[in-house]
Amino acid sequence: MTGYTMLRNGGVGNGGQPWMLRWSSRIRLTWLSFTLFIILVFFPLIAHYYLTTIDDADDAGKRIFGPRTGNELCEVKHVQDLCRIRESVSEELLQLEAKRQELNSEIAKLNLKIEACKKSIENAKQDLLQLKNVISQTEHSYKELMAQNQPKLSLPIRLLPDKDDVTFPLPKSNRNCRLHNCFDYSRCPLTSGFPVYVYNSDDYPFGSSLDPLIKQAFEATVRTNVYVTENANIACVYIILVGEMQEPVMPKPTELEQQLHSLPYWRTDGHNHLIISLSRKSETQNFIYNISTGRAMIAQSTFYDVQYRPGFDIVVSPLVHAMSEPNFLEIPPQVPVKRKYLFSFQGEKIESLRSSLQEVRSFEEEIEGNAPADYDDRIITTLKAVQDSKLDFVLVEFTCKNQPKVSLPTEWALCGERDDRLELLKLSTFALIITPGDTRLVISAGCAMRLFEALEVGAIPVVLGEQVQLPYNDVIRWNEAALIIPKPRITEVHFLLRSISDNDLLAMRRQGRFLWETYFSTSDNVFSTVLAIIRTRIQIPAAPIREETAVEIPHRSGKAAGTDPNMADNGDLDLGPVETEPPYASPKYLRNFTLTAMDIYRNWNSAPGPFHLFPYTPFDPVLPSEAKFLGSGTGFRPIGGGAGGSGKEFQAALGGNVPREQFTVVMLTYEREEVLMNSLERLNGLPYLNKVVVVWNSPKLPSEDLLWPDIGVPIMVVRTEKNSLNNRFLPWDEIETEAILSIDDDAHLRHDEIMFGFRVWREARDRIVGFPGRYHAWDIPHQSWLYNSNYSCELSMVLTGAAFFHKYYAYLYSYVMPQAIRDMVDEYINCEDIAMNFLVSHLTRKPPIKVTSRWTFRCPGCPQALSHDDSHFHERHKCINFFVKVYGYMPLLYTQFRVDSVLFKTRLPHDKTKCFKFI
C-alpha cells in the first residue's frame, strides 16, 4: 500500500529508493521459492521417470546418462550376481511359457481324441449289442433247426422180460443157431451195462467134478469183474462153468444134460446162456459134443465142425496159469530175432486118419482129384528132408521119447513135460503146429496148447492147416502174429520161412507176445475176453474204466501269490489268455453207443492212425480191462481247426486240431512245504491252466497253519494211501483235461517254456513232450544197459519231472502195465519216469520229444532231492535192465530231434513272423 502510494507520487530521488529496494527484495524471494519448489518437486520426478525407463532405450543416444560401457550399473560384485540370477530366471520363465503353450496345444488335441474315442466306444457298444442280438437269433435258429431235424433223445425205458418169458421157436437144427435166432436181445438194452449172472457150480452135482484149480481161478475172476451181478432177474447173459472135469468123477452126458436143463433160468432152451469149459491140459476131451445145449452158447478149446457155430460159439485159449501170474523173468527176450533152430516140432500121432476112417488112399489118388486121405505122411517126409539137408538147423521129431500125452484121434500128441517143451521153443524161431488130420476137428485142446506155449516164449507159430479155428479168431487178426499155411504147401514152407525179414519177424513176435499177455496169460484175461466178445457181438458199449477217487486234504487258501520276475519276464511275447472263466474240461468221450456197432470187426491192431500199435486203444472192441473212457475222452481226434497264420495270429492262436483246450498240472511232493509253496506261486498267471493237482505223498498231513497261494485256478491237494512214486501217474478223477503236465515240486520253468511245450504236445498228442532229455546205452563189457544223463545231442527218454503226456497213458500205466514194473518202482523209490518212457515207446514205437535247450529244471537253492543220492544211478541201471526183461526187448528209441522256438532267446516285434525251428 505504501509502495503503491510512493509510485503514484513519483517516488523520485531519495524518497523512491527504499521502495525499489523493497520491491527487488520481494522478487528475489519469490523466485528463490519458485526455484526451490521446482528443484524439490519436479526434478526428482523427472529423474525417477528417466531412471525407470533407462533400460527401455533402444540405443545409447536415448539414454538420459548417455552411452555406457562395461555394464557400469553392475560394477559392484553382488549386484552383478543379482543381475545374472535375474537374467537366468527370465530365460527360464520364457521357456516355461513356451512349454505351457505347447502343453495346452497337446491337451487340446487329446481332448479331441477323447471325444473321438467316446464316439467310437458308443459305436462299438452299438455294434456289440447288434452282434449279441445276431448271435442270440442264430443260436435260437440253430436250436430250432436241430429240433426240426433231430428229435429229442432220452435213454430208452428198459423193459425186463418176465422170469418165465415166452420162448420163440427153435431153429431147424442147433447147428443153425446164430445171434439173430437164438439170442434174446430184449434182455440186453444198450443202457443195461451188460449185467452177467454166474451160476455157482457148487450148487449143482457136476460142480464136484470140476478141476479144483480151474474152479478156484474162475471164482476169483468172477468176484472182481465189473459186469457180474447177483441179480439174475436183470441179467443179460447167464454163465455156467462145466469144465475141465476130472476123469474119475465125470458125470455121464445124459446126467450133465439134465442138470443143465434144470438150471433156474434155463427157460426150456437155454437162450442167453454161455457154457464155459476151460482146459488146463492138452488131453481135455470134448464131452459137450453129445449134449443138447439148445440155444446156449459154448466156449471151449475143442470143437468139431458139426458142433461149432461161427459168430455164436467161442474158441477159448487153455487156462495154463490158473492161479499164478506169469513170471516175466523166465520169459525169453524177443531179441535176437533168429534163434538156434529155424523151426522145431515134437509130436507123435497115435491114430492116423487112415485107421480112424478105415480108408486107404494114395497120394496119387489125391492128385487125380479124390479127397485127400492124409497129408501127414507128406508133411513127415518133407520136414525130414529139410532136416537132413543141413541147410538150416531144424529139429523135428515124430516119435516121443517118453509116453506121449493122451490126444484125440488124428491129433498130434504132445511129447514130454511142459518145461522141456518150453526150453526147445526158446531155441526156435518158428514153432510148427500141425492140425489134426481129421478136418472135421476144427480145433483141439492140443493145438491150442501148442499155440499157447509158442506165443509164451516168442516162437512164431506156423499152423499147417487153414481150416483151423484159432482162439478168438473173429476178433484177432492172427496173420499178424502167426503163419497159417495150407497143408498142400508143405514143400514151400522152408522157402517161405527163410524169406521173412528180421523186421517182420520181430513185429510178429512182439504181436504174439501182446496177444499172449492180453488174452491168454491169466484166468482174468480169458474170462474178460470171453465177455468182451459177447458184449461186442450184441453191440453194447463197455463200462467206463475206473478212475482213482481223489481224497482231498482240506487246506486254507487266500495268500496272494507273488509274481516271480523270472517267470513273468516274457518281453513282448503274448503267451495266451489267463483263464478268467471257470475251468474248461476236455470234451467227454461220447461215441460209446455207436462205437461197437461201427467197429465190430475192428480189433486193436487194425485201428488206423497214431495208435496203430496200441493194445488198449479206445477203439478196441475187445479189452480185458474194458478200458473205455467215458470220463476222459479219446483225445486223438481231428476236431476244429487252427487259426495260426503268422505274426500276431500265430502268437495269439494256440495251434493244434482242438480249438479250445487247457492242461492240468500234477505235482508230486513229499514234506517240502516251502519248496512246494514257491513252485505253486510260480504258476500264478499261467495261461491255459485248468487246475493244479498236488499229490501229497507223505502220511503226515500238511501243517494246519499253512496258507496256500491263490493262483487264480483251483488247487486240489490229494491224499495218497502210501508213499509211492507211482502215484504221480494215477488217473485221478479230478483231472478233467486230456493234457497233463507232470512236474516236480522243485522244478523251475518259465511260463514261456511251459506254453511252448504245451503247443508242441498239441502237435504230437501220442508222445511225451518234455524238457530234460536222457538216453540209454549198451555196456559192452558187462553186456547190459546203462542209464546216462550226460549232455548229448541224442536222447531216448524225457524225464517226467517236467513233461506233458496224455491222460490215456495214466490209465495204461496204472491198470495195464505189468504189475512187476510198478513193484520195482516202489522197491527202489525210483524209475517211475523210465517206466513211463518204456510204456509210451513200446505202444507208439516213437521216441519222446524234447523241447528247448534245457538239460535240467531244478530250482537253485532247493533242498537235495533223491536224485542226488549216489545209489540213484545204480538203481536206474537195474531198472532199465529189469524193464527190458519184462517187455522182452528194448522199446526205447533214439532220436536227435529237438523242438525249439526262435523266440526262446530272441524277442521279435508282434507283427513279425514267429514259428518253430527244429534242431
PDB file of N, CA and C in Angstrom, residues 122-138:
ATOM      1  N   GLU A 122     -19.064 -95.696 -28.180  1.00  0.00           N
ATOM      2  CA  GLU A 122     -20.515 -95.756 -28.316  1.00  0.00           C
ATOM      3  C   GLU A 122     -20.909 -96.545 -29.557  1.00  0.00           C
ATOM      4  N   ASN A 123     -20.174 -96.306 -30.649  1.00  0.00           N
ATOM      5  CA  ASN A 123     -20.453 -97.069 -31.860  1.00  0.00           C
ATOM      6  C   ASN A 123     -20.166 -98.552 -31.671  1.00  0.00           C
ATOM      7  N   ALA A 124     -19.024 -98.855 -30.956  1.00  0.00           N
ATOM      8  CA  ALA A 124     -18.674-100.258 -30.700  1.00  0.00           C
ATOM      9  C   ALA A 124     -19.716-100.931 -29.819  1.00  0.00           C
ATOM     10  N   LYS A 125     -20.222-100.197 -28.829  1.00  0.00           N
ATOM     11  CA  LYS A 125     -21.263-100.762 -27.967  1.00  0.00           C
ATOM     12  C   LYS A 125     -22.510-101.085 -28.780  1.00  0.00           C
ATOM     13  N   GLN A 126     -22.819-100.211 -29.677  1.00  0.00           N
ATOM     14  CA  GLN A 126     -23.970-100.465 -30.523  1.00  0.00           C
ATOM     15  C   GLN A 126     -23.731-101.680 -31.418  1.00  0.00           C
ATOM     16  N   ASP A 127     -22.503-101.745 -31.979  1.00  0.00           N
ATOM     17  CA  ASP A 127     -22.172-102.910 -32.813  1.00  0.00           C
ATOM     18  C   ASP A 127     -22.199-104.200 -32.000  1.00  0.00           C
ATOM     19  N   LEU A 128     -21.635-104.153 -30.766  1.00  0.00           N
ATOM     20  CA  LEU A 128     -21.624-105.335 -29.905  1.00  0.00           C
ATOM     21  C   LEU A 128     -23.040-105.781 -29.567  1.00  0.00           C
ATOM     22  N   LEU A 129     -23.863-104.825 -29.270  1.00  0.00           N
ATOM     23  CA  LEU A 129     -25.249-105.160 -28.962  1.00  0.00           C
ATOM     24  C   LEU A 129     -25.926-105.806 -30.166  1.00  0.00           C
ATOM     25  N   GLN A 130     -25.638-105.277 -31.343  1.00  0.00           N
ATOM     26  CA  GLN A 130     -26.204-105.880 -32.543  1.00  0.00           C
ATOM     27  C   GLN A 130     -25.673-107.287 -32.768  1.00  0.00           C
ATOM     28  N   LEU A 131     -24.345-107.462 -32.538  1.00  0.00           N
ATOM     29  CA  LEU A 131     -23.770-108.793 -32.696  1.00  0.00           C
ATOM     30  C   LEU A 131     -24.369-109.786 -31.702  1.00  0.00           C
ATOM     31  N   LYS A 132     -24.564-109.344 -30.450  1.00  0.00           N
ATOM     32  CA  LYS A 132     -25.189-110.225 -29.464  1.00  0.00           C
ATOM     33  C   LYS A 132     -26.587-110.619 -29.903  1.00  0.00           C
ATOM     34  N   ASN A 133     -27.295-109.666 -30.433  1.00  0.00           N
ATOM     35  CA  ASN A 133     -28.635-109.982 -30.921  1.00  0.00           C
ATOM     36  C   ASN A 133     -28.571-110.966 -32.087  1.00  0.00           C
ATOM     37  N   VAL A 134     -27.587-110.754 -32.980  1.00  0.00           N
ATOM     38  CA  VAL A 134     -27.444-111.670 -34.113  1.00  0.00           C
ATOM     39  C   VAL A 134     -27.071-113.068 -33.630  1.00  0.00           C
ATOM     40  N   ILE A 135     -26.131-113.126 -32.663  1.00  0.00           N
ATOM     41  CA  ILE A 135     -25.730-114.433 -32.123  1.00  0.00           C
ATOM     42  C   ILE A 135     -26.908-115.112 -31.447  1.00  0.00           C
ATOM     43  N   SER A 136     -27.636-114.355 -30.656  1.00  0.00           N
ATOM     44  CA  SER A 136     -28.800-114.926 -29.979  1.00  0.00           C
ATOM     45  C   SER A 136     -29.821-115.448 -30.980  1.00  0.00           C
ATOM     46  N   GLN A 137     -30.059-114.681 -32.002  1.00  0.00           N
ATOM     47  CA  GLN A 137     -31.000-115.126 -33.025  1.00  0.00           C
ATOM     48  C   GLN A 137     -30.477-116.358 -33.760  1.00  0.00           C
ATOM     49  N   THR A 138     -29.145-116.355 -34.051  1.00  0.00           N
ATOM     50  CA  THR A 138     -28.548-117.508 -34.731  1.00  0.00           C
ATOM     51  C   THR A 138     -28.646-118.759 -33.863  1.00  0.00           C
TER      52      THR A 138
END
